[in-house]
Tab-separated table of C-alpha atoms in Angstrom:
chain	number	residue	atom	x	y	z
A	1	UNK	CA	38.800	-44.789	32.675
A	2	UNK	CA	38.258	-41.427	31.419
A	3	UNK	CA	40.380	-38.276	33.438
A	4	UNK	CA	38.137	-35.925	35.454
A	5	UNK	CA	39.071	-32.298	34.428
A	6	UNK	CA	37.340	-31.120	37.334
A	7	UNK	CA	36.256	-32.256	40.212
A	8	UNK	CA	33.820	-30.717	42.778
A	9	UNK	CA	29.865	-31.115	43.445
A	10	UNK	CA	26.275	-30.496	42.140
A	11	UNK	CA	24.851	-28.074	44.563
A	12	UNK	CA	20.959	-27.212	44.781
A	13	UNK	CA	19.455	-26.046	48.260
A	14	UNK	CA	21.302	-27.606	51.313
A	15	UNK	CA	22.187	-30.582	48.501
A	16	UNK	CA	25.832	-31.289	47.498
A	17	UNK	CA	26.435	-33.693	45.029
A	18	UNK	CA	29.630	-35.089	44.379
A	19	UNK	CA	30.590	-35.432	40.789
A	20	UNK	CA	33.397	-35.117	38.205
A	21	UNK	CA	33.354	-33.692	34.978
A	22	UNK	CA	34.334	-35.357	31.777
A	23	UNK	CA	34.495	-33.893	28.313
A	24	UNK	CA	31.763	-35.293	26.392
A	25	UNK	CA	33.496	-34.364	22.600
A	26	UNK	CA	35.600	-37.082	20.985
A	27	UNK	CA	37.266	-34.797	17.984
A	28	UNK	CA	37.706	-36.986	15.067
A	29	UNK	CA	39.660	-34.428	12.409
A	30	UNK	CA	42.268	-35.227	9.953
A	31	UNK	CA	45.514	-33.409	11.191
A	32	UNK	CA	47.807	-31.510	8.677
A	33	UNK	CA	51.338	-30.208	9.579
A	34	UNK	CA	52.498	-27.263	8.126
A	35	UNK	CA	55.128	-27.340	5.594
A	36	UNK	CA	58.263	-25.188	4.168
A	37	UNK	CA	57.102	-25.186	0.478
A	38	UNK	CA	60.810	-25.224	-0.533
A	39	UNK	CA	62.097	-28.327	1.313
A	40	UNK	CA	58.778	-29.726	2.589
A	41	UNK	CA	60.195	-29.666	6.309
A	42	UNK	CA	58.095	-29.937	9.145
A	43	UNK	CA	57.503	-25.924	10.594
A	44	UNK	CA	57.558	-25.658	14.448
A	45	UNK	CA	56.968	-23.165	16.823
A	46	UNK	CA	58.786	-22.327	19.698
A	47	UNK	CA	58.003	-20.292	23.143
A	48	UNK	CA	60.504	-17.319	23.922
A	49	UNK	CA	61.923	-14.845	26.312
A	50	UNK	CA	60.724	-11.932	24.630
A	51	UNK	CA	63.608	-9.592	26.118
A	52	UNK	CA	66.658	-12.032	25.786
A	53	UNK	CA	65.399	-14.288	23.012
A	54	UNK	CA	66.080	-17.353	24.444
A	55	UNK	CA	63.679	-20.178	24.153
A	56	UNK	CA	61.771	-21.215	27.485
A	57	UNK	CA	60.924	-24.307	28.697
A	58	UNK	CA	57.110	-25.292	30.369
A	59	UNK	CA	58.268	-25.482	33.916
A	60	UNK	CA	59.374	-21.969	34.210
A	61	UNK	CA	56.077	-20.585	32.175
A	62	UNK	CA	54.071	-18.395	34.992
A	63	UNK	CA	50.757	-16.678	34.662
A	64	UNK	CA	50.488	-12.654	34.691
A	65	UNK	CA	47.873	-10.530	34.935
A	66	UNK	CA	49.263	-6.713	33.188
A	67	UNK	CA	47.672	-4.449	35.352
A	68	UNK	CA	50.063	-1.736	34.108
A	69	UNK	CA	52.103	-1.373	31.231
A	70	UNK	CA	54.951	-4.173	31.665
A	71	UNK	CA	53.880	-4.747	35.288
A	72	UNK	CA	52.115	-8.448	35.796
A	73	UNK	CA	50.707	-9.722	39.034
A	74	UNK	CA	51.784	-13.107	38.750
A	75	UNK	CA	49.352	-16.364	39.548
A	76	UNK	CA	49.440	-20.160	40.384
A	77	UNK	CA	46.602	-22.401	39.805
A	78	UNK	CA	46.212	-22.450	43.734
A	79	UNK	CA	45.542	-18.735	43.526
A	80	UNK	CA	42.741	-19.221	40.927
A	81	UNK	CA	41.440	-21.418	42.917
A	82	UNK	CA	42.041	-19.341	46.512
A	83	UNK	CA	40.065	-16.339	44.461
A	84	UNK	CA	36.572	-18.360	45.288
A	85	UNK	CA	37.139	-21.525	46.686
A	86	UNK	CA	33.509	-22.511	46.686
A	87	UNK	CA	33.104	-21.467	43.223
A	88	UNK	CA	35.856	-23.417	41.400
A	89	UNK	CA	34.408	-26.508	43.187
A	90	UNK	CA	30.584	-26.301	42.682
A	91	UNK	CA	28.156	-26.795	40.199
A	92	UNK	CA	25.633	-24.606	41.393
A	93	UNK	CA	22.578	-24.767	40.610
A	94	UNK	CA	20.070	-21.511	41.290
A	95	UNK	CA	17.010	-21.709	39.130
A	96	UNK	CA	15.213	-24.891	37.609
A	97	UNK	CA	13.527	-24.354	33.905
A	98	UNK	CA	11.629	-25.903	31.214
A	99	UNK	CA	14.867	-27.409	28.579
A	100	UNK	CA	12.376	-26.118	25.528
A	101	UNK	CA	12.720	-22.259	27.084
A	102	UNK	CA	15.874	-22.463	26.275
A	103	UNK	CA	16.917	-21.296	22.578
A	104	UNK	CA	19.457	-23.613	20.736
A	105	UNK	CA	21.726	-20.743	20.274
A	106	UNK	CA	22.638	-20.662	23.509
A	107	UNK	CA	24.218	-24.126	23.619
A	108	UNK	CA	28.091	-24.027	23.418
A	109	UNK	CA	29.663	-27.096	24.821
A	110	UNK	CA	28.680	-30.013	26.479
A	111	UNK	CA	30.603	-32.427	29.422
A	112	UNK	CA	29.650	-35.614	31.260
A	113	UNK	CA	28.941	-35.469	35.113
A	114	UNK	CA	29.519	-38.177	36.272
A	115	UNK	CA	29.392	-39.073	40.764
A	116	UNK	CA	32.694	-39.578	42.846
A	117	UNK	CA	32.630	-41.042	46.054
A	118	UNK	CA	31.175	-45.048	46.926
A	119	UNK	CA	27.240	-43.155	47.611
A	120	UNK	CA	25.751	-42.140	43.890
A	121	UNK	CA	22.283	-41.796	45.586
A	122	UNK	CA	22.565	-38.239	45.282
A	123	UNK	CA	22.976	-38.059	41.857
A	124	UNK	CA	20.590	-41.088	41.139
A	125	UNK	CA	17.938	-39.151	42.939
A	126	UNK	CA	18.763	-34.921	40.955
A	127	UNK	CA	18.569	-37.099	37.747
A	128	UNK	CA	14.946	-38.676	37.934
A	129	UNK	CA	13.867	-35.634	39.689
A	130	UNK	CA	14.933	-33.576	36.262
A	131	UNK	CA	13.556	-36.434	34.047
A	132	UNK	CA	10.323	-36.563	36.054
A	133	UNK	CA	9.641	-32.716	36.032
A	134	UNK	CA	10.952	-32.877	32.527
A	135	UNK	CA	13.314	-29.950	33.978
A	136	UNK	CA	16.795	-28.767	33.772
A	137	UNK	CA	18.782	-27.343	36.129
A	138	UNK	CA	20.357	-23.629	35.639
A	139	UNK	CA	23.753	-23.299	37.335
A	140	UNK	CA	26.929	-21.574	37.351
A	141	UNK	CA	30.513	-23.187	36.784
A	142	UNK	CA	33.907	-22.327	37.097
A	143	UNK	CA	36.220	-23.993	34.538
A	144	UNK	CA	39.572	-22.383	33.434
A	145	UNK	CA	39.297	-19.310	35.270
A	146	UNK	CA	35.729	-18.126	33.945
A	147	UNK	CA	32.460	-18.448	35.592
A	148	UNK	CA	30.127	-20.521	32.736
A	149	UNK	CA	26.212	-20.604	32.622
A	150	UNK	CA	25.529	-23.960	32.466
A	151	UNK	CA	22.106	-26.064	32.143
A	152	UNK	CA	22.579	-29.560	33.827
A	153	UNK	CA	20.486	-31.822	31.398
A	154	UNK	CA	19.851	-35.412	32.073
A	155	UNK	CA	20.112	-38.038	29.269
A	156	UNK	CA	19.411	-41.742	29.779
A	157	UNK	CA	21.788	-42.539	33.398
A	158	UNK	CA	24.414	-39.864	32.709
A	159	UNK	CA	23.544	-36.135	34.178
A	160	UNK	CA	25.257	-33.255	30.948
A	161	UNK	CA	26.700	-30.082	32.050
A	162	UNK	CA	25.740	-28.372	28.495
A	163	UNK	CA	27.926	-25.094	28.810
A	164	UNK	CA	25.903	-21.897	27.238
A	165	UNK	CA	26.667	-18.779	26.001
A	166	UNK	CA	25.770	-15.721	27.935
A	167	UNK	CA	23.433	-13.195	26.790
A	168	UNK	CA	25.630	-10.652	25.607
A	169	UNK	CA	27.795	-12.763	23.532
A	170	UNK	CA	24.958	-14.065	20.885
A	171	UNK	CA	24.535	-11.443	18.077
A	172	UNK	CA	21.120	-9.731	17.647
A	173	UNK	CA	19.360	-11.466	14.375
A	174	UNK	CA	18.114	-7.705	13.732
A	175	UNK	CA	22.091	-7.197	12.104
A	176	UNK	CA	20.945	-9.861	9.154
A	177	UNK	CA	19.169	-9.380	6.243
A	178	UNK	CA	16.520	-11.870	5.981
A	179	UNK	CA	12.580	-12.297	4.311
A	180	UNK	CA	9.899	-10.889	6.951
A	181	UNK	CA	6.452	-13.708	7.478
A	182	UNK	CA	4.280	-11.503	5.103
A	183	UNK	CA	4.922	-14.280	2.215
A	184	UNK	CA	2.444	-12.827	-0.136
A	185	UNK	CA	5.133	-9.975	-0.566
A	186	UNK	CA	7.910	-12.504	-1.160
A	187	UNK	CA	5.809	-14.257	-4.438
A	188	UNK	CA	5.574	-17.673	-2.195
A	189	UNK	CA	1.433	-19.043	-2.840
A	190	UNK	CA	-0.204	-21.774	-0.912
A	191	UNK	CA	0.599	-24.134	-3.507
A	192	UNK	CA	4.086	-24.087	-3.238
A	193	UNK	CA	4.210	-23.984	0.690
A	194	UNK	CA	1.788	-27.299	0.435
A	195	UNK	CA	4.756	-28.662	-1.656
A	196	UNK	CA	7.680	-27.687	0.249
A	197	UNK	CA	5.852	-28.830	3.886
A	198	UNK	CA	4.798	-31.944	1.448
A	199	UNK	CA	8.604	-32.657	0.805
A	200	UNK	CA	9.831	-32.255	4.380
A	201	UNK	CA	7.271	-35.022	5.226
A	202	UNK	CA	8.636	-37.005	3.025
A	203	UNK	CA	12.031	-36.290	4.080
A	204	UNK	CA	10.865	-37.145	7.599
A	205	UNK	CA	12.776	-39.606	9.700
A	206	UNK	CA	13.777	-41.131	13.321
A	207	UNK	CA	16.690	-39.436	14.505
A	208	UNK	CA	19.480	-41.795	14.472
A	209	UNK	CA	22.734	-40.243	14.343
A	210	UNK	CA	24.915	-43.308	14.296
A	211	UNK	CA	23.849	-42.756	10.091
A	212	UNK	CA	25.730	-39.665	9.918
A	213	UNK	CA	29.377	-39.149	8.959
A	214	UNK	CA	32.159	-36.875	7.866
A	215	UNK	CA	31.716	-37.886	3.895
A	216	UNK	CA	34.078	-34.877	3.188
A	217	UNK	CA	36.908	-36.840	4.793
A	218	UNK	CA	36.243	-39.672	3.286
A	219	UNK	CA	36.471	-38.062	-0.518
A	220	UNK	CA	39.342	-36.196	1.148
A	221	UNK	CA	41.314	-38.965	1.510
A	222	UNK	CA	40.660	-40.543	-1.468
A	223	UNK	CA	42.314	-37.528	-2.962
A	224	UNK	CA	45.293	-37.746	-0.516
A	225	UNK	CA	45.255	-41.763	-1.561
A	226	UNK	CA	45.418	-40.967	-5.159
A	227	UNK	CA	48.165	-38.535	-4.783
A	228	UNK	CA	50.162	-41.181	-2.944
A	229	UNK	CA	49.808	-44.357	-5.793
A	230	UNK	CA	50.669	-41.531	-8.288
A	231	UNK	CA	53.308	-40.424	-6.481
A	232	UNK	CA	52.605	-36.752	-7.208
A	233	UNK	CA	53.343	-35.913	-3.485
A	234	UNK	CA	55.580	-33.145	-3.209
A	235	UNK	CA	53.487	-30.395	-4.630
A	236	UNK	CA	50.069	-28.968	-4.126
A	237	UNK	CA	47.404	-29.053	-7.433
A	238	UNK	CA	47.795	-25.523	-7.979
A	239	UNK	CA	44.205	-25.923	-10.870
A	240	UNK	CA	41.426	-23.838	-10.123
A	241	UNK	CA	38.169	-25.511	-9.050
A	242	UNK	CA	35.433	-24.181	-10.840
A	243	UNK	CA	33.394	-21.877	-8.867
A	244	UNK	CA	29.580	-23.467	-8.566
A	245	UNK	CA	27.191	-21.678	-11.291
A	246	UNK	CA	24.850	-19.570	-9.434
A	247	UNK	CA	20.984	-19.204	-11.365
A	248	UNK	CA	20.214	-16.272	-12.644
A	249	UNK	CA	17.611	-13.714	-10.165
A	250	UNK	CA	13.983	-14.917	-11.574
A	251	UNK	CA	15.186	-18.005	-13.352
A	252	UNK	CA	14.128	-20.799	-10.882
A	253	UNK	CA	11.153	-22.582	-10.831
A	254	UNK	CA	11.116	-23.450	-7.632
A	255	UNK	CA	7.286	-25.069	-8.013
A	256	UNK	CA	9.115	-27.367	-10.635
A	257	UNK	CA	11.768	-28.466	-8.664
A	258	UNK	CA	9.708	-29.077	-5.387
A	259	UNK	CA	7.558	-30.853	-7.231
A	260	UNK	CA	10.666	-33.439	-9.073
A	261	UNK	CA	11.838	-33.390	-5.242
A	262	UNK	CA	8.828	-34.430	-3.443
A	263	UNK	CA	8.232	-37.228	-6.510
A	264	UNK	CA	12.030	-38.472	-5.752
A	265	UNK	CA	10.697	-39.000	-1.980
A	266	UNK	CA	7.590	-40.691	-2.786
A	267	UNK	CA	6.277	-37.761	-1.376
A	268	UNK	CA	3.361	-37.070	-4.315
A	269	UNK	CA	1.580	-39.951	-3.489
A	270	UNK	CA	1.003	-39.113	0.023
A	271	UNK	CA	-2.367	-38.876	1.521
A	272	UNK	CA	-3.685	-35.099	2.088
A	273	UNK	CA	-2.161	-33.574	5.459
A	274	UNK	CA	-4.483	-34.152	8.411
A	275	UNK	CA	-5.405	-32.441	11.498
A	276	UNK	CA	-2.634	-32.796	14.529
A	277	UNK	CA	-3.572	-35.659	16.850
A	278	UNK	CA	-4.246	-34.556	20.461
A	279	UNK	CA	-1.040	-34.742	22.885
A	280	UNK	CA	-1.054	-37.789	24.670
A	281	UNK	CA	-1.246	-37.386	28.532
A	282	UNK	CA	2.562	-37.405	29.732
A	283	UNK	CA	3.322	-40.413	31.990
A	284	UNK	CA	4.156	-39.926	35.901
A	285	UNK	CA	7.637	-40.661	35.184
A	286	UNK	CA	8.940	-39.634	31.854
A	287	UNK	CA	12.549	-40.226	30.298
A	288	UNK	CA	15.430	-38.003	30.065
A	289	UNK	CA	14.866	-35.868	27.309
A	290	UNK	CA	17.508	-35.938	23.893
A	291	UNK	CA	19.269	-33.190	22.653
A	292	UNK	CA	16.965	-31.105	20.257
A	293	UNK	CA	17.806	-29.373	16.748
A	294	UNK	CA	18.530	-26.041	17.478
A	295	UNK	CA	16.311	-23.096	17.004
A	296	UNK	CA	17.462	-19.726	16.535
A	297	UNK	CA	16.630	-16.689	18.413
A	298	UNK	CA	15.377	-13.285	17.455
A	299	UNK	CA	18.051	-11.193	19.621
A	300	UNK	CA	20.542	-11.919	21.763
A	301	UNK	CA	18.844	-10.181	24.623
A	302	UNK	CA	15.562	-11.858	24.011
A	303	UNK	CA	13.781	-13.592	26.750
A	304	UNK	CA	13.804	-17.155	25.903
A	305	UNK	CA	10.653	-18.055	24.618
A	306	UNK	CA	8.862	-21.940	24.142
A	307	UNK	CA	9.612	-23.554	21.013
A	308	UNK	CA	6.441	-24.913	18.921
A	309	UNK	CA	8.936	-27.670	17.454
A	310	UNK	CA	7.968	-31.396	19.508
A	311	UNK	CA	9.791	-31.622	22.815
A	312	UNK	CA	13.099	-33.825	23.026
A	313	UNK	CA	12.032	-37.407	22.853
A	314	UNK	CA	12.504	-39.570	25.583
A	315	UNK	CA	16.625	-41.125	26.457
């Protein structure tokens, strides 16, 4: 079974929850050592006294806080704890909100809740309250020594903690450089926005992400295999790769190729686009709601706003 990194409970009202929290990320990355180029040995780091030089071992590595030039008030785990008990044990939840208010730039990193104890009714009962309302729960966490905003999303049985970034830490889209709406100014016509919305139609599919995968490792190591049969192992390919050619400004037809793309779909030889059905009436008891592409934001310190993309589909 999976290690809790922290345990503690979901807390909403007069309701505590007992839970523990599991990382949700599996990472999956190829791992390179670094190398001495001029006897390919292994390169290793090592932790120091920085006054005597000598190396130091893990059990006698403290935590300091420098309050004053070479002065540290030193700290145990207990003591990050003993700061706020109630806070480094509680998932606390203080406001419930809609999960489409909330803009897909503010997602950082998600983790499992999952309940401790032999009574899960508690958690049973928070989960099919958020799938029902189709809401998520706003909270505050303490992991590592720093408070997190957190949303606590549910998805099928299993209730996320989906860690997000705080206002002032998302960068105002005013500092980029991008077109404005007016598209007459920017040369795009009708025709060639009915043939771009034409292709993404046909490019239109289920979400199913069990069909996606790193294909950059995989040609990655095909070059490390290759290297290996040829035996041409001790020393990086030095050759240039050619820098992608870049069209010339006023060049591309971009009508032309939308139009060669949208054939390649099938897309041509769909029917005229039609009027948006009607919503259907949402049942008494809806599903968890999936994870959703994420949108971007106009400023940091924007108010989250509703998306007009579709809702999360039902778990």
């Amino acid at each position: 079974m999976a290690r809790a990194i922290w345990k503690g409970n979901i807390s909403f009202g007069l309701v505590n929850i007992p839970v523990g929290l599991f990382s949700a990320e599996k990472p999956d990355e190829l791992s390179f050592r670094q190398l001495d180029r001029r006897n390919l040995a292994p390169v290793g780091y090592r932790k120091y006294n920085k006054a005597t030089g000598d190396e130091v071992e893990m059990d006698v590595i403290v935590k300091g806080y420098e309050y004053e030039s070479g002065h540290y008030v030193v700290l145990s785990d207990e003591d990050l704890r003993r700061a706020n008990p109630e806070k480094t044990q509680t998932v606390e939840i203080t406001d419930f909100v809609d999960l489409d208010d909330i803009d897909t730039v503010f997602y950082d990193k998600p983790y499992y809740l999952a309940p401790m104890g032999k009574n899960p009714k508690g958690y049973a009962l928070l989960r099919e309250a958020l799938k029902r309302t189709r809401k998520v729960g706003i909270a505050k966490v303490v992991i590592r020594s720093r408070e997190h905003l957190a949303a606590v999303v549910p998805q099928g049985d299993v209730l996320v903690l989906e860690i997000l970034r705080y206002p002032n830490e998302i960068r105002a889209t005013e500092e980029l450089e991008v077109p404005g709406e007016d598209l007459g100014a920017l040369g795009v016509n009708e025709r060639e926005l009915e043939m771009a919305e034409r292709l993404v139609e046909g490019m239109t599919a289920e979400w199913s992400p069990e069909k996606y995968h790193d294909s950059y490792r995989d040609d990655l190591m095909h070059l490390i295999h290759e290297r290996i049969e040829s035996g041409q192992t001790d020393a990086p390919d030095e050759t240039p790769v050619p820098e992608a050619a870049e069209s010339r400004e006023g060049v591309i037809d971009i009508m032309s190729l939308l139009k060669r793309s949208v054939e390649a779909t099938g897309g041509e030889k769909a029917a005229p686009r039609k009027a948006a059905a009607k919503p259907k009436a949402a049942s008494t008891a809806p599903s968890a709601a999936k994870p959703k592409p994420r949108k971007a934001t106009s400023a940091a310190t924007s108010k989250p706003r509703p998306s007009s993309a579709k809702k999360r589909k039902a778990a």
